[in-house]
Coordinates of C-alpha atoms and ligand atoms in Angstrom, one line a residue:
X1472 CA 105.2 92.3 -87.8
X1473 CA 102.5 94.8 -88.6
X1474 CA 98.8 94.5 -88.1
X1475 CA 95.9 97.0 -88.2
X1476 CA 95.8 97.6 -84.5
X1477 CA 99.5 98.3 -84.1
X1478 CA 99.3 101.8 -85.6
X1479 CA 97.2 102.9 -82.6
X1480 CA 99.2 101.2 -79.8
X1481 CA 100.0 103.5 -76.9
X1482 CA 103.7 102.8 -77.1
X1483 CA 106.6 100.4 -77.1
X1484 CA 105.4 98.3 -74.1
X1485 CA 102.0 97.8 -75.6
X1486 CA 103.8 96.9 -78.8
X1487 CA 105.9 94.2 -77.1
X1488 CA 102.8 92.6 -75.5
X1489 CA 101.0 92.8 -78.8
X1490 CA 103.9 91.0 -80.5
X1491 CA 103.8 88.4 -77.8
X1492 CA 100.1 87.7 -78.4
X1493 CA 100.7 87.5 -82.1
X1494 CA 103.5 85.0 -81.7
X1495 CA 101.6 82.8 -79.2
X1496 CA 98.3 82.8 -81.1
X1497 CA 99.3 79.8 -83.3
X1498 CA 100.7 77.9 -80.3
X1499 CA 97.5 77.9 -78.1
X1500 CA 94.0 76.4 -78.3
X1501 CA 91.4 78.2 -80.3
X1502 CA 89.7 79.4 -77.2
X1503 CA 92.8 81.0 -75.7
X1504 CA 93.6 82.4 -79.2
X1505 CA 90.2 84.1 -79.2
X1506 CA 91.0 85.6 -75.9
X1507 CA 94.4 86.9 -77.3
X1508 CA 92.5 88.4 -80.2
X1509 CA 90.4 90.4 -77.7
X1510 CA 93.5 91.4 -75.8
X1511 CA 95.0 92.7 -79.1
X1512 CA 91.8 94.6 -79.9
X1513 CA 91.9 96.3 -76.5
X1514 CA 95.6 97.1 -76.7
X1515 CA 94.8 99.1 -79.8
X1516 CA 91.9 101.0 -78.2
X1517 CA 92.2 104.2 -76.0
X1518 CA 92.7 103.7 -72.2
X1519 CA 89.6 102.5 -70.5
X1520 CA 88.8 104.7 -67.5
X1521 CA 86.0 103.7 -65.2
X1522 CA 84.3 106.3 -63.1
X1523 CA 83.3 104.5 -59.9
X1524 CA 81.9 105.3 -56.5
X1525 CA 78.9 105.2 -54.3
X1526 CA 75.4 105.9 -55.6
X1527 CA 74.6 109.6 -56.2
X1528 CA 78.2 110.6 -55.6
X1529 CA 78.0 112.6 -58.8
X1530 CA 79.7 110.1 -61.2
X1531 CA 77.5 110.8 -64.3
X1532 CA 77.7 114.6 -63.6
X1533 CA 81.5 114.3 -63.7
X1534 CA 81.5 112.2 -66.8
X1535 CA 79.5 114.9 -68.6
X1536 CA 82.0 117.5 -67.4
X1537 CA 84.9 115.5 -68.6
X1538 CA 83.4 114.8 -72.0
X1539 CA 82.2 118.4 -72.2
X1540 CA 78.7 117.5 -73.1
X1541 CA 75.6 116.8 -71.1
X1542 CA 74.9 113.3 -72.4
X1543 CA 74.8 110.9 -69.3
X1544 CA 71.5 111.1 -67.5
X1545 CA 72.0 112.2 -63.9
X1546 CA 69.8 111.9 -60.9
X1547 CA 66.9 109.8 -62.1
X1548 CA 65.9 107.1 -64.6
X1549 CA 66.9 103.6 -65.2
X1550 CA 70.0 104.5 -67.1
X1551 CA 71.7 105.5 -63.9
X1552 CA 71.5 101.8 -63.0
X1553 CA 73.4 100.7 -66.1
X1554 CA 77.0 100.7 -67.2
X1555 CA 77.6 103.1 -70.1
X1556 CA 80.7 103.2 -72.1
X1557 CA 81.5 106.5 -73.8
X1558 CA 83.9 106.0 -76.7
X1559 CA 85.0 107.9 -79.7
X1560 CA 83.1 107.6 -82.9
X1561 CA 82.8 109.5 -86.2
X1562 CA 79.1 109.9 -85.7
X1563 CA 77.1 110.2 -82.5
X1564 CA 75.3 106.9 -81.9
X1565 CA 74.0 105.0 -78.9
X1566 CA 73.4 101.3 -78.7
X1567 CA 71.8 99.1 -76.1
X1568 CA 73.8 95.9 -75.8
X1569 CA 71.7 93.0 -74.6
X1570 CA 73.1 90.1 -72.5
X1571 CA 72.6 87.7 -75.4
X1572 CA 74.8 89.9 -77.6
X1573 CA 72.0 91.6 -79.5
X1574 CA 72.3 95.3 -80.1
X1575 CA 69.7 98.0 -80.7
X1576 CA 70.2 101.6 -81.7
X1577 CA 68.8 104.1 -79.2
X1578 CA 67.8 107.5 -80.4
X1579 CA 69.1 110.5 -78.3
X1580 CA 66.4 112.3 -76.3
X1581 CA 65.3 115.8 -77.5
X1582 CA 67.9 117.4 -75.2
X1583 CA 70.7 115.4 -76.7
X1584 CA 71.0 113.1 -73.8
X1585 CA 70.8 109.4 -73.5
X1586 CA 67.2 108.8 -72.7
X1587 CA 66.7 108.2 -69.0
X1588 CA 64.2 105.4 -69.8
X1589 CA 65.1 102.8 -72.5
X1590 CA 61.7 101.3 -73.3
X1591 CA 63.2 97.8 -73.1
X1592 CA 63.4 95.1 -70.4
X1593 CA 66.3 96.4 -68.4
X1594 CA 66.9 92.9 -67.0
X1595 CA 68.1 91.8 -70.4
X1596 CA 70.5 94.7 -70.9
X1597 CA 74.2 94.2 -70.5
X1598 CA 75.3 97.8 -71.0
X1599 CA 75.1 100.8 -73.2
X1600 CA 77.7 101.8 -75.8
X1601 CA 77.7 105.5 -76.7
X1602 CA 79.9 106.6 -79.6
X1603 CA 80.5 110.3 -79.6
X1604 CA 82.5 112.7 -81.8
X1605 CA 84.0 114.5 -78.8
X1606 CA 87.8 114.8 -79.1
X1607 CA 88.5 114.0 -75.4
X1608 CA 87.3 110.4 -76.1
X1609 CA 90.1 109.9 -78.7
X1610 CA 92.4 109.8 -75.7
X1611 CA 90.3 107.7 -73.3
X1612 CA 87.1 105.7 -73.2
X1613 CA 85.1 106.8 -70.2
X1614 CA 82.9 104.2 -68.4
X1615 CA 80.1 105.5 -66.3
X1616 CA 79.1 103.0 -63.7
X1617 CA 76.1 102.6 -61.3
X1618 CA 77.0 103.3 -57.7
X1619 CA 78.8 100.7 -55.8
X1620 CA 77.4 100.1 -52.4
X1621 CA 74.0 100.6 -54.0
X1622 CA 71.2 98.6 -52.5
X1623 CA 70.1 97.5 -55.9
X1624 CA 71.9 94.2 -56.2
X1625 CA 71.1 93.9 -59.9
X1626 CA 73.0 97.0 -60.9
X1627 CA 76.0 96.0 -58.8
X1628 CA 76.2 92.7 -60.5
X1629 CA 75.9 94.3 -63.9
X1630 CA 78.8 96.5 -63.1
X1631 CA 80.8 93.7 -61.7
X1632 CA 80.2 91.6 -64.8
X1633 CA 81.1 94.3 -67.2
X1634 CA 84.3 95.1 -65.2
X1635 CA 85.2 91.5 -65.0
X1636 CA 84.8 90.9 -61.3
X1637 CA 81.9 88.4 -61.6
X1638 CA 82.6 84.9 -60.6
X1639 CA 81.0 82.7 -63.2
X1640 CA 79.5 79.8 -61.5
X1641 CA 78.1 77.9 -64.4
X1642 CA 81.2 76.1 -65.6
X1643 CA 79.6 72.8 -66.2
X1644 CA 77.8 74.2 -69.3
X1645 CA 80.8 74.0 -71.5
X1646 CA 79.4 76.0 -74.4
X1647 CA 79.0 79.3 -72.6
X1648 CA 82.2 79.1 -70.7
X1649 CA 84.4 79.9 -73.7
X1650 CA 83.0 83.4 -74.1
X1651 CA 82.8 84.1 -70.4
X1652 CA 86.4 83.1 -69.8
X1653 CA 87.8 85.3 -72.5
X1654 CA 85.4 88.1 -71.7
X1655 CA 86.3 88.1 -68.0
X1656 CA 90.0 87.9 -68.6
X1657 CA 90.0 91.0 -70.7
X1658 CA 87.0 93.0 -69.6
X1659 CA 88.3 95.0 -66.8
X1660 CA 88.7 98.8 -66.9
X1661 CA 92.4 99.7 -67.0
X1662 CA 92.2 102.8 -64.8
X1663 CA 89.8 104.1 -62.2
X1664 CA 88.5 107.6 -61.3
X1665 CA 87.0 107.1 -57.9
X1666 CA 84.4 109.5 -56.8
X1667 CA 83.9 110.1 -53.1
X1668 CA 82.0 112.7 -51.2
X1669 CA 82.6 114.2 -47.8
X1670 CA 83.3 111.6 -45.1
X1671 CA 84.5 108.5 -46.9
X1672 CA 82.8 105.8 -44.9
X1673 CA 84.9 103.0 -43.4
X1674 CA 83.5 100.5 -46.0
X1675 CA 84.3 102.9 -48.9
X1676 CA 87.8 101.6 -48.8
X1677 CA 86.4 98.1 -49.1
X1678 CA 84.3 99.2 -52.0
X1679 CA 87.4 100.6 -53.6
X1680 CA 89.4 97.4 -52.9
X1681 CA 86.6 95.3 -54.4
X1682 CA 86.3 97.6 -57.4
X1683 CA 90.0 97.8 -58.0
X1684 CA 90.4 94.1 -57.9
X1685 CA 88.1 94.1 -60.9
X1686 CA 90.3 96.3 -63.1
X1687 CA 91.5 93.9 -65.7
X1688 CA 92.2 91.2 -63.1
X1689 CA 94.9 93.3 -61.6
X1690 CA 95.1 95.4 -58.6
X1691 CA 94.7 99.1 -59.0
X1692 CA 97.1 101.4 -57.2
X1693 CA 98.6 104.8 -57.6
X1694 CA 99.6 103.9 -61.1
X1695 CA 96.1 103.7 -62.4
X1696 CA 93.7 105.1 -59.9
X1697 CA 92.9 108.6 -58.7
X1698 CA 90.1 109.9 -56.6
X1699 CA 88.1 113.1 -56.5
X1700 CA 86.3 114.5 -53.5
X1701 CA 83.1 115.6 -55.3
X1702 CA 80.4 118.1 -54.2
X1703 CA 83.1 120.2 -52.5
X1704 CA 80.5 123.0 -52.6
X1705 CA 78.3 121.3 -50.1
X1706 CA 81.0 121.1 -47.4
X1707 CA 80.2 123.2 -44.3
X1708 CA 83.6 125.0 -43.7
X1709 CA 82.9 125.6 -40.1
X1710 CA 82.9 121.9 -39.5
X1711 CA 86.5 121.6 -40.7
X1712 CA 89.3 122.8 -38.5
X1713 CA 91.7 125.1 -40.1
X1714 CA 89.5 126.1 -43.0
X1715 CA 88.9 129.7 -41.7
X1716 CA 85.3 129.5 -43.1
X1717 CA 86.5 129.0 -46.6
X1718 CA 84.7 126.2 -48.6
X1719 CA 87.6 125.4 -51.0
X1720 CA 90.1 125.4 -48.2
X1721 CA 87.9 123.0 -46.2
X1722 CA 87.6 120.8 -49.3
X1723 CA 91.4 120.7 -49.7
X1724 CA 91.9 119.8 -46.0
X1725 CA 89.3 117.0 -46.3
X1726 CA 90.8 115.8 -49.5
X1727 CA 94.2 115.4 -47.9
X1728 CA 92.6 113.5 -45.0
X1729 CA 90.9 111.2 -47.4
X1730 CA 94.1 110.7 -49.4
X1731 CA 95.7 109.3 -46.3
X1732 CA 92.7 106.9 -45.8
X1733 CA 92.7 105.8 -49.4
X1734 CA 96.4 105.7 -50.1
X1735 CA 98.2 103.9 -51.5
X1736 CA 95.2 102.7 -53.5
X1737 CA 94.9 106.0 -55.3
X1738 CA 97.5 108.4 -56.5
X1739 CA 95.7 111.5 -55.2
X1740 CA 92.4 112.9 -54.0
X1741 CA 91.4 116.2 -55.6
X1742 CA 88.5 118.4 -54.5
X1743 CA 86.0 119.1 -57.3
X1744 CA 82.5 120.6 -57.8
X1745 CA 81.2 118.3 -60.6
X1746 CA 77.9 120.2 -60.9
X1747 CA 79.5 123.5 -61.7
X1748 CA 82.1 121.9 -63.9
X1749 CA 79.3 120.2 -65.9
X1750 CA 77.3 123.4 -66.3
X1751 CA 80.4 125.4 -67.4
X1752 CA 81.8 122.7 -69.7
X1753 CA 78.8 121.2 -71.4
X1754 CA 76.9 124.3 -72.6
X1755 CA 74.5 124.1 -69.7
X1756 CA 75.4 127.6 -68.5
X1757 CA 73.7 130.0 -70.9
X1758 CA 73.7 133.8 -71.4
X1759 CA 70.2 133.8 -70.0
X1760 CA 71.6 132.3 -66.8
X1761 CA 74.3 135.1 -66.8
X1762 CA 71.5 137.7 -67.1
X1763 CA 69.6 136.2 -64.2
X1764 CA 72.7 136.2 -62.1
X1765 CA 73.3 139.9 -63.0
X1766 CA 69.8 140.7 -61.7
X1767 CA 70.6 138.8 -58.5
X1768 CA 73.9 140.7 -58.1
X1769 CA 71.9 144.0 -58.1
X1770 CA 69.9 142.9 -55.1
X1771 CA 70.6 144.4 -51.7
X1772 CA 73.4 142.3 -50.1
X1773 CA 71.4 141.6 -47.0
X1774 CA 68.6 140.2 -49.0
X1775 CA 70.9 138.1 -51.2
X1776 CA 72.8 136.7 -48.2
X1777 CA 69.5 135.7 -46.6
X1778 CA 68.3 134.0 -49.8
X1779 CA 71.6 132.1 -50.1
X1780 CA 71.1 130.5 -46.7
X1781 CA 69.2 127.6 -48.2
X1782 CA 67.7 126.3 -51.4
X1783 CA 64.2 126.7 -50.0
X1784 CA 64.6 130.3 -49.1
X1785 CA 66.4 131.0 -52.4
X1786 CA 63.5 129.8 -54.5
X1787 CA 60.6 131.1 -52.4
X1788 CA 61.8 134.5 -51.3
X1789 CA 59.9 137.5 -52.8
X1790 CA 62.1 138.8 -55.6
X1791 CA 62.0 140.1 -59.2
X1792 CA 63.8 137.1 -60.7
X1793 CA 61.1 134.5 -61.4
X1794 CA 61.3 131.6 -59.1
X1795 CA 61.4 129.2 -62.1
X1796 CA 64.6 130.9 -63.2
X1797 CA 66.0 130.7 -59.7
X1798 CA 65.2 127.0 -59.6
X1799 CA 67.1 126.6 -62.9
X1800 CA 70.1 128.4 -61.5
X1801 CA 70.0 126.2 -58.5
X1802 CA 69.9 123.0 -60.6
X1803 CA 72.9 124.2 -62.6
X1804 CA 75.1 125.8 -60.0
X1805 CA 73.7 125.2 -56.6
X1806 CA 74.0 127.9 -53.9
X1807 CA 77.8 128.0 -53.9
X1808 CA 78.0 128.5 -57.7
X1809 CA 75.4 131.2 -57.6
X1810 CA 77.2 133.0 -54.8
X1811 CA 80.5 132.6 -56.7
X1812 CA 79.0 134.0 -59.9
X1813 CA 77.3 137.0 -58.1
X1814 CA 80.6 137.9 -56.4
X1815 CA 82.4 137.8 -59.8
X1816 CA 79.7 140.1 -61.3
X1817 CA 80.0 142.5 -58.4
X1818 CA 83.7 142.6 -58.7
X1819 CA 83.5 143.2 -62.5
X1820 CA 80.1 144.4 -63.5
X1821 CA 80.9 144.4 -67.2
X1822 CA 82.0 140.7 -67.1
X1823 CA 80.7 138.8 -70.2
X1824 CA 78.7 135.6 -70.0
X1825 CA 81.7 133.8 -71.5
X1826 CA 84.1 135.2 -68.9
X1827 CA 81.6 134.3 -66.1
X1828 CA 81.4 130.7 -67.4
X1829 CA 85.2 130.6 -67.4
X1830 CA 85.3 131.9 -63.8
X1831 CA 82.8 129.2 -62.8
X1832 CA 84.9 126.5 -64.5
X1833 CA 88.0 127.8 -62.6
X1834 CA 86.0 127.6 -59.3
X1835 CA 85.0 124.0 -60.1
X1836 CA 88.5 122.5 -59.8
X1837 CA 87.9 120.5 -63.0
X1838 CA 91.1 121.7 -64.6
X1839 CA 93.3 120.2 -61.9
X1840 CA 91.4 116.9 -62.3
X1841 CA 92.0 117.0 -66.0
X1842 CA 95.7 117.7 -65.5
X1843 CA 96.0 114.9 -63.0
X1844 CA 94.2 112.5 -65.4
X1845 CA 96.6 113.4 -68.1
X1846 CA 99.7 113.0 -65.9
X1847 CA 98.6 109.9 -64.1
X1848 CA 96.7 108.1 -66.9
X1849 CA 97.4 109.5 -70.4
X1850 CA 101.2 109.8 -69.9
X1851 CA 101.3 106.2 -68.6
X1852 CA 98.7 104.7 -70.9
X1853 CA 101.4 102.5 -72.5
X1854 CA 102.5 101.0 -69.3
X1855 CA 99.0 100.7 -67.8
X1856 CA 97.6 99.1 -70.9
X1857 CA 100.6 96.7 -71.4
X1858 CA 100.4 95.6 -67.8
X1859 CA 96.6 95.1 -68.0
X1860 CA 97.1 93.1 -71.2
X1861 CA 99.8 90.9 -69.7
X1862 CA 97.5 90.2 -66.7
X1863 CA 94.8 89.2 -69.2
X1864 CA 97.2 87.0 -71.1
X1865 CA 98.2 85.3 -67.8
X1866 CA 94.6 84.9 -66.8
X1867 CA 93.7 83.4 -70.2
X1868 CA 96.6 80.9 -70.0
X1869 CA 95.6 80.0 -66.4
X1870 CA 92.0 79.4 -67.5
X1871 CA 93.1 77.0 -70.2
X1872 CA 93.1 73.5 -68.8
X1873 CA 96.2 72.6 -70.7
X1874 CA 99.4 72.6 -68.6
X1875 CA 101.7 72.7 -71.7
X1876 CA 99.9 75.7 -73.0
X1877 CA 100.1 77.4 -69.6
X1878 CA 103.9 76.8 -69.5
X1879 CA 104.4 78.1 -73.1
X1880 CA 102.6 81.4 -72.2
X1881 CA 104.4 81.6 -68.9
X1882 CA 107.8 81.2 -70.6
X1883 CA 107.1 83.7 -73.3
X1884 CA 106.1 86.3 -70.6
X1885 CA 109.3 85.6 -68.7
X1886 CA 111.4 86.2 -71.8
X1887 CA 109.5 89.4 -72.5
X1888 CA 110.0 90.7 -68.9
X1889 CA 113.7 89.9 -69.0
X1890 CA 114.2 92.4 -71.8
X1891 CA 115.6 95.7 -70.7
X1892 CA 112.8 97.6 -72.5
X1893 CA 110.3 95.8 -70.4
X1894 CA 111.8 97.1 -67.1
X1895 CA 109.0 99.7 -66.8
X1896 CA 106.5 96.9 -66.7
X1897 CA 108.3 95.2 -64.0
X1898 CA 108.5 98.4 -62.0
X1899 CA 104.7 98.9 -62.4
X1900 CA 104.1 95.4 -61.3
X1901 CA 106.4 95.8 -58.2
X1902 CA 104.8 99.0 -57.4
X1903 CA 101.3 97.5 -57.5
X1904 CA 102.4 94.6 -55.4
X1905 CA 103.6 97.0 -52.7
X1906 CA 100.7 99.4 -53.0
X1907 CA 98.2 96.7 -52.7
X1908 CA 99.9 95.2 -49.6
X1909 CA 100.6 91.9 -51.5
X1910 CA 104.2 92.3 -50.6
X1911 CA 104.8 93.6 -47.2
X1912 CA 107.4 96.4 -46.8
X1913 CA 108.5 98.7 -44.0
X1914 CA 106.6 101.9 -44.5
X1915 CA 109.6 104.1 -45.5
X1916 CA 110.6 101.5 -48.1
X1917 CA 107.0 101.3 -49.4
X1918 CA 106.9 105.0 -49.8
X1919 CA 110.2 104.9 -51.7
X1920 CA 109.0 102.2 -54.1
X1921 CA 105.8 104.2 -54.7
X1922 CA 107.8 107.4 -55.4
X1923 CA 110.2 105.7 -57.8
X1924 CA 107.5 103.8 -59.5
X1925 CA 104.7 106.3 -59.9
X1926 CA 106.5 109.4 -61.0
X1927 CA 107.5 110.2 -64.6
X1928 CA 110.0 113.0 -63.7
X1929 CA 113.4 111.9 -62.4
X1930 CA 113.6 114.7 -59.7
X1931 CA 110.2 113.5 -58.3
X1932 CA 111.2 109.8 -58.6
X1933 CA 114.3 110.6 -56.4
X1934 CA 112.3 112.8 -54.0
X1935 CA 114.6 115.7 -55.0
X1936 CA 112.6 117.9 -57.3
X1937 CA 114.7 120.5 -59.0
X1938 CA 118.0 119.1 -57.8
X1939 CA 121.1 119.4 -59.9
X1940 CA 122.2 116.5 -62.1
X1941 CA 125.4 115.5 -60.2
X1942 CA 123.3 115.4 -57.0
X1943 CA 120.6 113.3 -58.7
X1944 CA 123.2 110.9 -60.1
X1945 CA 125.0 110.5 -56.8
X1946 CA 121.7 109.8 -55.0
X1947 CA 120.5 107.3 -57.6
X1948 CA 123.7 105.4 -57.4
X1949 CA 123.6 105.3 -53.6
X1950 CA 120.0 104.0 -53.6
X1951 CA 120.8 101.5 -56.3
X1952 CA 123.6 100.1 -54.1
X1953 CA 121.3 100.1 -51.1
X1954 CA 118.5 98.2 -52.8
X1955 CA 120.9 95.7 -54.2
X1956 CA 122.2 94.7 -50.8
X1957 CA 118.7 94.8 -49.4
X1958 CA 117.8 92.3 -52.1
X1959 CA 120.6 90.0 -51.1
X1960 CA 120.5 90.4 -47.3
X1961 CA 117.7 91.0 -44.9
X1962 CA 114.7 90.6 -47.3
X1963 CA 112.0 88.0 -47.6
X1964 CA 111.9 86.3 -51.1
X1965 CA 109.0 88.5 -52.1
X1966 CA 110.7 91.6 -50.9
X1967 CA 113.8 90.5 -52.6
X1968 CA 112.1 90.3 -56.0
X1969 CA 110.8 93.8 -55.6
X1970 CA 114.2 95.0 -54.4
X1971 CA 115.9 93.7 -57.5
X1972 CA 113.4 95.7 -59.6
X1973 CA 113.9 98.9 -57.6
X1974 CA 117.7 98.5 -57.7
X1975 CA 117.5 98.2 -61.5
X1976 CA 115.2 101.3 -61.7
X1977 CA 117.7 103.3 -59.8
X1978 CA 120.5 102.0 -61.9
X1979 CA 118.7 103.0 -65.1
X1980 CA 118.0 106.5 -63.6
X1981 CA 121.6 106.8 -62.8
X1982 CA 122.7 105.9 -66.3
X1983 CA 120.2 108.5 -67.7
X1984 CA 121.3 111.4 -65.5
X1985 CA 125.0 110.6 -65.9
X1986 CA 124.8 110.5 -69.7
X1987 CA 122.7 113.6 -70.3
Ligands
LIG2960 N1 75.8 120.5 -55.1 C1 76.4 119.6 -55.9 N2 75.6 118.7 -56.4 C2 76.1 117.8 -57.3 C3 77.5 117.8 -57.6 N3 77.7 116.8 -58.5 C4 76.6 116.2 -58.7 N4 75.6 116.7 -58.0 C5 74.2 116.3 -57.9 O1 74.1 115.1 -57.3 C6 73.0 114.3 -57.9 C7 73.5 113.0 -58.3 O2 74.4 113.2 -59.4 P1 74.7 112.0 -60.5 O3 75.7 112.5 -61.4 O4 73.5 111.5 -61.1 O5 75.3 110.9 -59.5 P2 75.7 109.4 -59.8 O6 76.8 109.1 -58.9 O7 75.9 109.3 -61.3 O8 74.4 108.7 -59.4 P3 74.0 107.1 -59.7 O9 74.4 106.8 -61.1 O10 72.5 107.1 -59.5 O11 74.8 106.3 -58.7 C8 72.5 115.2 -59.0 O12 71.3 115.9 -58.6 C9 73.6 116.2 -59.3 O13 73.1 117.4 -59.8 C10 78.3 118.8 -57.0 O14 79.5 118.9 -57.3 N5 77.7 119.7 -56.2
LIG2961 MG1 75.0 107.9 -62.7

């Protein structure tokens, strides 16, 4: 069966779920079928990655850095209270989508950004759709969200609605329910980039749990969530034991600590300096900035070190570089970025503005985030999208009042999951159950499930990176046997289901290394 969206499906798993939707469409009510059509549309679209976190944690700044263009308003304006979806388009276009479904084209501001003020009644706005020609967006749709934990209840509820977490109370008004049900069942983001800053507060984990519950009605876990420790430049290294006064080292230590707080909900926590990344990647850093930095590099070191003590001293100190210019540098790079650039210039006085920009980009940690995104998300887009789509299909069937229909959908899913090709989906499901704590496992077994389920490379899956094939094969076989007996003896029914899947995963790995 071919249909327009299948050309763009992420891979064989998405294909099998798409086929399931097509087959079922004629066997379900019109309402459920409409939901399936939406699931199909989403299966054909790039991975939907939501950037989430507390207010002012630097989400929009990071979105701009990732897209490579300063387009999301940061800091001020009503737009920071709205959800904005950045997706690929052949021409740049921004639309306001109203809660009643109306759309209105929004012109870009003079600086090429989405205007900070919309000039419409924000209470009636559902979200903003931005279509941009930037190539990054061909691989993923980036969703900028207003801060969770924000005091502004209205923006929180807008976010929740768009991401599918909202509980729709008005189910006695039959007419509206149709749309809400389908929308909710399929609306969730498929992956999360969670932005934290120094000192994740105790309730941040709750915010993450609440948010992740909203991702396409399925739990997020190491398969589809990573975190960044943003504003790494603002960490005081002397406050972190073992950092030896080094900011980046301090950020790395804190990231590891936060990883243990947030795990296993996220695959990893990476330090990043979103502000510097944004300036370096989106054309914000100019040759005029490089010139100003050169002038600063010429200053007497004592003077410069004094200026770099605080933003106030930096902008008000008597010096040849105009204070407006200094303020601009501060906005683009903050003190850490300025110090980094000056040091680079002093090391290599002939450095070009382009090379200086590159050096700032390297210092921002963005490259590692990009790589992790592509390993954790892009490489797994097929599995992530297929699992999210299956969860939506299940939710749609569940929401239909018809038990016969529910059974038909349920049976079709069982048939699909029983196929050997669908094993990866079962593994993702098992992993998510364990990671979210829905199935309780002893810690060492949990870790093993996470390792097998969330790595793409066989060496890493087996916890033996770089080991020789015979060694890998023997280990896989041993663990396959162990999990099979764990499934039969000494496991709860829920553990047993997970154990069967893990057994099968090891068995398939064994076949693969043995044959190659
Ligand atoms: N020093 C420093 N400042 C940053 C960094 N990232 C963002 N900022 C600043 O933090 C402020 C908030 O950034 P935004 O990107 O608007 O944060 P946000 O999370 O989108 O904020 P809301 O949408 O209002 O929740 C801005 O002034 C940014 O310039 C960083 O890595 N270092
Ligand atoms: Mg924002």
